[in-house]
Amino acid sequence: MKARAILCLALIFTGAVLASAANVRTSWLMNCSECHGKDGRGRTPEGKRIKITDLSDKRVQASFTDEQAFRIIKRGLKDDDGPVMHPSDYRLTDDEIRELVQYLRKFPKR
Ligand code: HEC
């Protein structure tokens, strides 16, 4: 009986982790990939047009901290020509933003 309860909890937990992994991927695809690309390399028409950085490049990854990435995603980003990332375009909670930061950190390894 006890073993069954533990197994059951384990399954629920795995399910939750998998669901969250799927959500962050969906969130990346829906909100970010148009510019940054599915793989973070930014080889999209929009990414090329705005000459986006390659998030699969370790040097690019080293150029910002998790904290800075969080702020960029939350508040948006401007360059000399104006806003390049519009925070209001993505309705993300702080937790979802943190998950996205962890997600994009893995691009160099994919
Ligand atoms: C409209 C195009 C666009 C969308 C959509 C977009 N970004 Fe960006 N993002 C940019 C540009 C442009 C930069 C600046 C790149 C640079 O420094 O040249 C940038 C920079 C970043 C950076 C800082 C890294 C760097 O190279 O400076 C992070 C982190 C980031 N974006 C994450 C995200 C996440 C997460 C999403 C989805 C929620 C997202 N972006 C959606 C255009 C976009």
PDB file of C-alpha atoms and ligand atoms in Angstrom:
ATOM      1  CA  MET A   1       0.000   0.000   0.000  1.00  0.00           C
ATOM      2  CA  LYS A   2       2.739   2.409   1.034  1.00  0.00           C
ATOM      3  CA  ALA A   3       4.910   1.553  -1.972  1.00  0.00           C
ATOM      4  CA  ARG A   4       1.960   2.240  -4.198  1.00  0.00           C
ATOM      5  CA  ALA A   5       1.417   5.652  -2.685  1.00  0.00           C
ATOM      6  CA  ILE A   6       5.079   6.495  -3.221  1.00  0.00           C
ATOM      7  CA  LEU A   7       4.974   5.293  -6.812  1.00  0.00           C
ATOM      8  CA  CYS A   8       1.874   7.349  -7.353  1.00  0.00           C
ATOM      9  CA  LEU A   9       3.517  10.474  -5.951  1.00  0.00           C
ATOM     10  CA  ALA A  10       6.580   9.827  -8.088  1.00  0.00           C
ATOM     11  CA  LEU A  11       4.421   9.646 -11.198  1.00  0.00           C
ATOM     12  CA  ILE A  12       2.620  12.860 -10.337  1.00  0.00           C
ATOM     13  CA  PHE A  13       5.936  14.587  -9.748  1.00  0.00           C
ATOM     14  CA  THR A  14       7.454  13.351 -13.035  1.00  0.00           C
ATOM     15  CA  GLY A  15       4.311  14.451 -14.826  1.00  0.00           C
ATOM     16  CA  ALA A  16       4.587  17.926 -13.367  1.00  0.00           C
ATOM     17  CA  VAL A  17       8.253  18.241 -14.328  1.00  0.00           C
ATOM     18  CA  LEU A  18       7.576  17.053 -17.867  1.00  0.00           C
ATOM     19  CA  ALA A  19       4.599  19.369 -18.204  1.00  0.00           C
ATOM     20  CA  SER A  20       6.693  22.296 -17.071  1.00  0.00           C
ATOM     21  CA  ALA A  21       9.470  21.392 -19.531  1.00  0.00           C
ATOM     22  CA  ALA A  22       6.910  21.277 -22.328  1.00  0.00           C
ATOM     23  CA  ASN A  23       5.457  24.616 -21.256  1.00  0.00           C
ATOM     24  CA  VAL A  24       8.735  26.469 -21.247  1.00  0.00           C
ATOM     25  CA  ARG A  25       9.503  25.073 -24.697  1.00  0.00           C
ATOM     26  CA  THR A  26       6.097  26.146 -25.974  1.00  0.00           C
ATOM     27  CA  SER A  27       6.570  29.516 -24.370  1.00  0.00           C
ATOM     28  CA  TRP A  28       9.958  29.910 -26.104  1.00  0.00           C
ATOM     29  CA  LEU A  29       8.472  28.881 -29.453  1.00  0.00           C
ATOM     30  CA  MET A  30       5.500  31.194 -29.099  1.00  0.00           C
ATOM     31  CA  ASN A  31       7.185  34.265 -27.645  1.00  0.00           C
ATOM     32  CA  CYS A  32      10.833  34.212 -28.532  1.00  0.00           C
ATOM     33  CA  SER A  33      11.640  32.018 -31.515  1.00  0.00           C
ATOM     34  CA  GLU A  34      10.379  34.464 -34.126  1.00  0.00           C
ATOM     35  CA  CYS A  35      13.507  36.516 -33.534  1.00  0.00           C
ATOM     36  CA  HIS A  36      15.845  34.208 -31.613  1.00  0.00           C
ATOM     37  CA  GLY A  37      15.011  31.049 -33.550  1.00  0.00           C
ATOM     38  CA  LYS A  38      13.956  27.660 -32.263  1.00  0.00           C
ATOM     39  CA  ASP A  39      17.562  26.851 -31.393  1.00  0.00           C
ATOM     40  CA  GLY A  40      18.464  30.325 -30.104  1.00  0.00           C
ATOM     41  CA  ARG A  41      20.791  31.012 -33.016  1.00  0.00           C
ATOM     42  CA  GLY A  42      18.582  33.715 -34.412  1.00  0.00           C
ATOM     43  CA  ARG A  43      18.780  32.485 -37.974  1.00  0.00           C
ATOM     44  CA  THR A  44      15.262  33.658 -38.727  1.00  0.00           C
ATOM     45  CA  PRO A  45      14.261  36.334 -41.244  1.00  0.00           C
ATOM     46  CA  GLU A  46      13.478  38.659 -38.352  1.00  0.00           C
ATOM     47  CA  GLY A  47      16.634  37.672 -36.465  1.00  0.00           C
ATOM     48  CA  LYS A  48      18.779  38.389 -39.512  1.00  0.00           C
ATOM     49  CA  ARG A  49      17.066  41.683 -40.167  1.00  0.00           C
ATOM     50  CA  ILE A  50      17.810  42.931 -36.667  1.00  0.00           C
ATOM     51  CA  LYS A  51      21.225  41.184 -36.534  1.00  0.00           C
ATOM     52  CA  ILE A  52      20.415  39.355 -33.361  1.00  0.00           C
ATOM     53  CA  THR A  53      23.103  37.680 -31.246  1.00  0.00           C
ATOM     54  CA  ASP A  54      23.563  33.892 -31.279  1.00  0.00           C
ATOM     55  CA  LEU A  55      22.385  32.485 -27.953  1.00  0.00           C
ATOM     56  CA  SER A  56      24.128  29.192 -28.684  1.00  0.00           C
ATOM     57  CA  ASP A  57      27.458  31.035 -28.556  1.00  0.00           C
ATOM     58  CA  LYS A  58      29.149  30.661 -25.170  1.00  0.00           C
ATOM     59  CA  ARG A  59      30.643  34.147 -25.398  1.00  0.00           C
ATOM     60  CA  VAL A  60      27.180  35.622 -25.834  1.00  0.00           C
ATOM     61  CA  GLN A  61      25.937  33.578 -22.885  1.00  0.00           C
ATOM     62  CA  ALA A  62      28.838  34.847 -20.789  1.00  0.00           C
ATOM     63  CA  SER A  63      27.976  38.449 -21.656  1.00  0.00           C
ATOM     64  CA  PHE A  64      24.905  38.547 -19.439  1.00  0.00           C
ATOM     65  CA  THR A  65      23.989  37.187 -16.015  1.00  0.00           C
ATOM     66  CA  ASP A  66      20.762  35.350 -15.220  1.00  0.00           C
ATOM     67  CA  GLU A  67      19.667  38.490 -13.430  1.00  0.00           C
ATOM     68  CA  GLN A  68      20.268  40.665 -16.511  1.00  0.00           C
ATOM     69  CA  ALA A  69      18.475  38.175 -18.754  1.00  0.00           C
ATOM     70  CA  PHE A  70      15.523  38.236 -16.374  1.00  0.00           C
ATOM     71  CA  ARG A  71      15.387  42.018 -16.493  1.00  0.00           C
ATOM     72  CA  ILE A  72      15.649  42.119 -20.289  1.00  0.00           C
ATOM     73  CA  ILE A  73      12.784  39.663 -20.667  1.00  0.00           C
ATOM     74  CA  LYS A  74      10.676  41.390 -18.022  1.00  0.00           C
ATOM     75  CA  ARG A  75      11.260  45.015 -18.980  1.00  0.00           C
ATOM     76  CA  GLY A  76      12.245  44.683 -22.626  1.00  0.00           C
ATOM     77  CA  LEU A  77      15.286  45.930 -24.431  1.00  0.00           C
ATOM     78  CA  LYS A  78      16.096  49.028 -26.455  1.00  0.00           C
ATOM     79  CA  ASP A  79      18.952  49.839 -28.742  1.00  0.00           C
ATOM     80  CA  ASP A  80      19.854  53.120 -30.472  1.00  0.00           C
ATOM     81  CA  ASP A  81      16.972  52.716 -32.912  1.00  0.00           C
ATOM     82  CA  GLY A  82      14.354  52.007 -30.269  1.00  0.00           C
ATOM     83  CA  PRO A  83      12.823  49.001 -28.588  1.00  0.00           C
ATOM     84  CA  VAL A  84      13.914  45.584 -29.869  1.00  0.00           C
ATOM     85  CA  MET A  85      12.135  43.415 -27.326  1.00  0.00           C
ATOM     86  CA  HIS A  86       8.724  44.513 -26.140  1.00  0.00           C
ATOM     87  CA  PRO A  87       7.916  43.158 -22.687  1.00  0.00           C
ATOM     88  CA  SER A  88       4.200  43.733 -23.110  1.00  0.00           C
ATOM     89  CA  ASP A  89       4.187  41.286 -26.027  1.00  0.00           C
ATOM     90  CA  TYR A  90       4.763  38.387 -23.676  1.00  0.00           C
ATOM     91  CA  ARG A  91       2.432  37.911 -20.746  1.00  0.00           C
ATOM     92  CA  LEU A  92       4.816  35.962 -18.572  1.00  0.00           C
ATOM     93  CA  THR A  93       4.915  35.466 -14.838  1.00  0.00           C
ATOM     94  CA  ASP A  94       8.215  35.868 -12.989  1.00  0.00           C
ATOM     95  CA  ASP A  95       8.444  32.085 -12.639  1.00  0.00           C
ATOM     96  CA  GLU A  96       7.933  31.601 -16.366  1.00  0.00           C
ATOM     97  CA  ILE A  97      10.666  34.147 -17.065  1.00  0.00           C
ATOM     98  CA  ARG A  98      13.051  32.299 -14.731  1.00  0.00           C
ATOM     99  CA  GLU A  99      12.289  29.045 -16.537  1.00  0.00           C
ATOM    100  CA  LEU A 100      12.957  30.718 -19.886  1.00  0.00           C
ATOM    101  CA  VAL A 101      16.326  31.941 -18.626  1.00  0.00           C
ATOM    102  CA  GLN A 102      17.246  28.372 -17.625  1.00  0.00           C
ATOM    103  CA  TYR A 103      15.951  27.160 -20.980  1.00  0.00           C
ATOM    104  CA  LEU A 104      18.014  29.544 -23.072  1.00  0.00           C
ATOM    105  CA  ARG A 105      21.108  28.834 -20.969  1.00  0.00           C
ATOM    106  CA  LYS A 106      21.090  25.336 -22.445  1.00  0.00           C
ATOM    107  CA  PHE A 107      21.280  26.425 -26.100  1.00  0.00           C
ATOM    108  CA  PRO A 108      25.080  26.082 -26.309  1.00  0.00           C
ATOM    109  CA  LYS A 109      24.731  22.433 -25.293  1.00  0.00           C
ATOM    110  CA  ARG A 110      21.975  21.543 -27.742  1.00  0.00           C
TER     111      ARG A 110
HETATM  112  C1  HEC B   1      11.135  41.177 -31.760  1.00  0.00           C
HETATM  113  C2  HEC B   1      12.290  40.289 -31.709  1.00  0.00           C
HETATM  114  C3  HEC B   1      12.579  39.606 -30.366  1.00  0.00           C
HETATM  115  C4  HEC B   1      11.765  38.793 -29.617  1.00  0.00           C
HETATM  116  C5  HEC B   1      10.332  38.363 -29.967  1.00  0.00           C
HETATM  117  C6  HEC B   1      12.517  38.400 -28.467  1.00  0.00           C
HETATM  118  N1  HEC B   1      13.757  38.961 -28.486  1.00  0.00           N
HETATM  119 FE1  HEC B   1      15.245  38.667 -27.109  1.00  0.00          FE
HETATM  120  N2  HEC B   1      16.414  40.000 -28.089  1.00  0.00           N
HETATM  121  C7  HEC B   1      16.101  40.611 -29.293  1.00  0.00           C
HETATM  122  C8  HEC B   1      17.212  41.457 -29.683  1.00  0.00           C
HETATM  123  C9  HEC B   1      17.286  42.308 -30.946  1.00  0.00           C
HETATM  124  C10 HEC B   1      18.172  41.349 -28.657  1.00  0.00           C
HETATM  125  C11 HEC B   1      19.527  42.061 -28.581  1.00  0.00           C
HETATM  126  C12 HEC B   1      20.564  41.191 -29.157  1.00  0.00           C
HETATM  127  C13 HEC B   1      21.842  41.929 -29.252  1.00  0.00           C
HETATM  128  O1  HEC B   1      22.431  42.252 -28.212  1.00  0.00           O
HETATM  129  O2  HEC B   1      22.283  42.164 -30.382  1.00  0.00           O
HETATM  130  C14 HEC B   1      17.644  40.421 -27.691  1.00  0.00           C
HETATM  131  C15 HEC B   1      18.326  40.042 -26.548  1.00  0.00           C
HETATM  132  C16 HEC B   1      17.901  39.079 -25.671  1.00  0.00           C
HETATM  133  C17 HEC B   1      18.645  38.636 -24.528  1.00  0.00           C
HETATM  134  C18 HEC B   1      20.008  39.167 -24.076  1.00  0.00           C
HETATM  135  C19 HEC B   1      21.067  38.435 -24.792  1.00  0.00           C
HETATM  136  C20 HEC B   1      21.824  39.303 -25.734  1.00  0.00           C
HETATM  137  O3  HEC B   1      22.342  38.736 -26.694  1.00  0.00           O
HETATM  138  O4  HEC B   1      21.927  40.515 -25.526  1.00  0.00           O
HETATM  139  C21 HEC B   1      17.923  37.663 -23.927  1.00  0.00           C
HETATM  140  C22 HEC B   1      18.302  36.885 -22.675  1.00  0.00           C
HETATM  141  C23 HEC B   1      16.695  37.518 -24.692  1.00  0.00           C
HETATM  142  N3  HEC B   1      16.727  38.395 -25.751  1.00  0.00           N
HETATM  143  C24 HEC B   1      15.697  36.626 -24.400  1.00  0.00           C
HETATM  144  C25 HEC B   1      14.455  36.603 -25.039  1.00  0.00           C
HETATM  145  C26 HEC B   1      13.340  35.797 -24.601  1.00  0.00           C
HETATM  146  C27 HEC B   1      13.356  34.824 -23.445  1.00  0.00           C
HETATM  147  C28 HEC B   1      12.310  36.082 -25.453  1.00  0.00           C
HETATM  148  C29 HEC B   1      10.894  35.557 -25.379  1.00  0.00           C
HETATM  149  C30 HEC B   1      10.162  35.835 -24.156  1.00  0.00           C
HETATM  150  C31 HEC B   1      12.785  37.057 -26.424  1.00  0.00           C
HETATM  151  N4  HEC B   1      14.092  37.340 -26.139  1.00  0.00           N
HETATM  152  C32 HEC B   1      12.035  37.579 -27.465  1.00  0.00           C
HETATM  153  C33 HEC B   1      14.947  40.450 -30.031  1.00  0.00           C
HETATM  154  C34 HEC B   1      13.848  39.710 -29.644  1.00  0.00           C
END
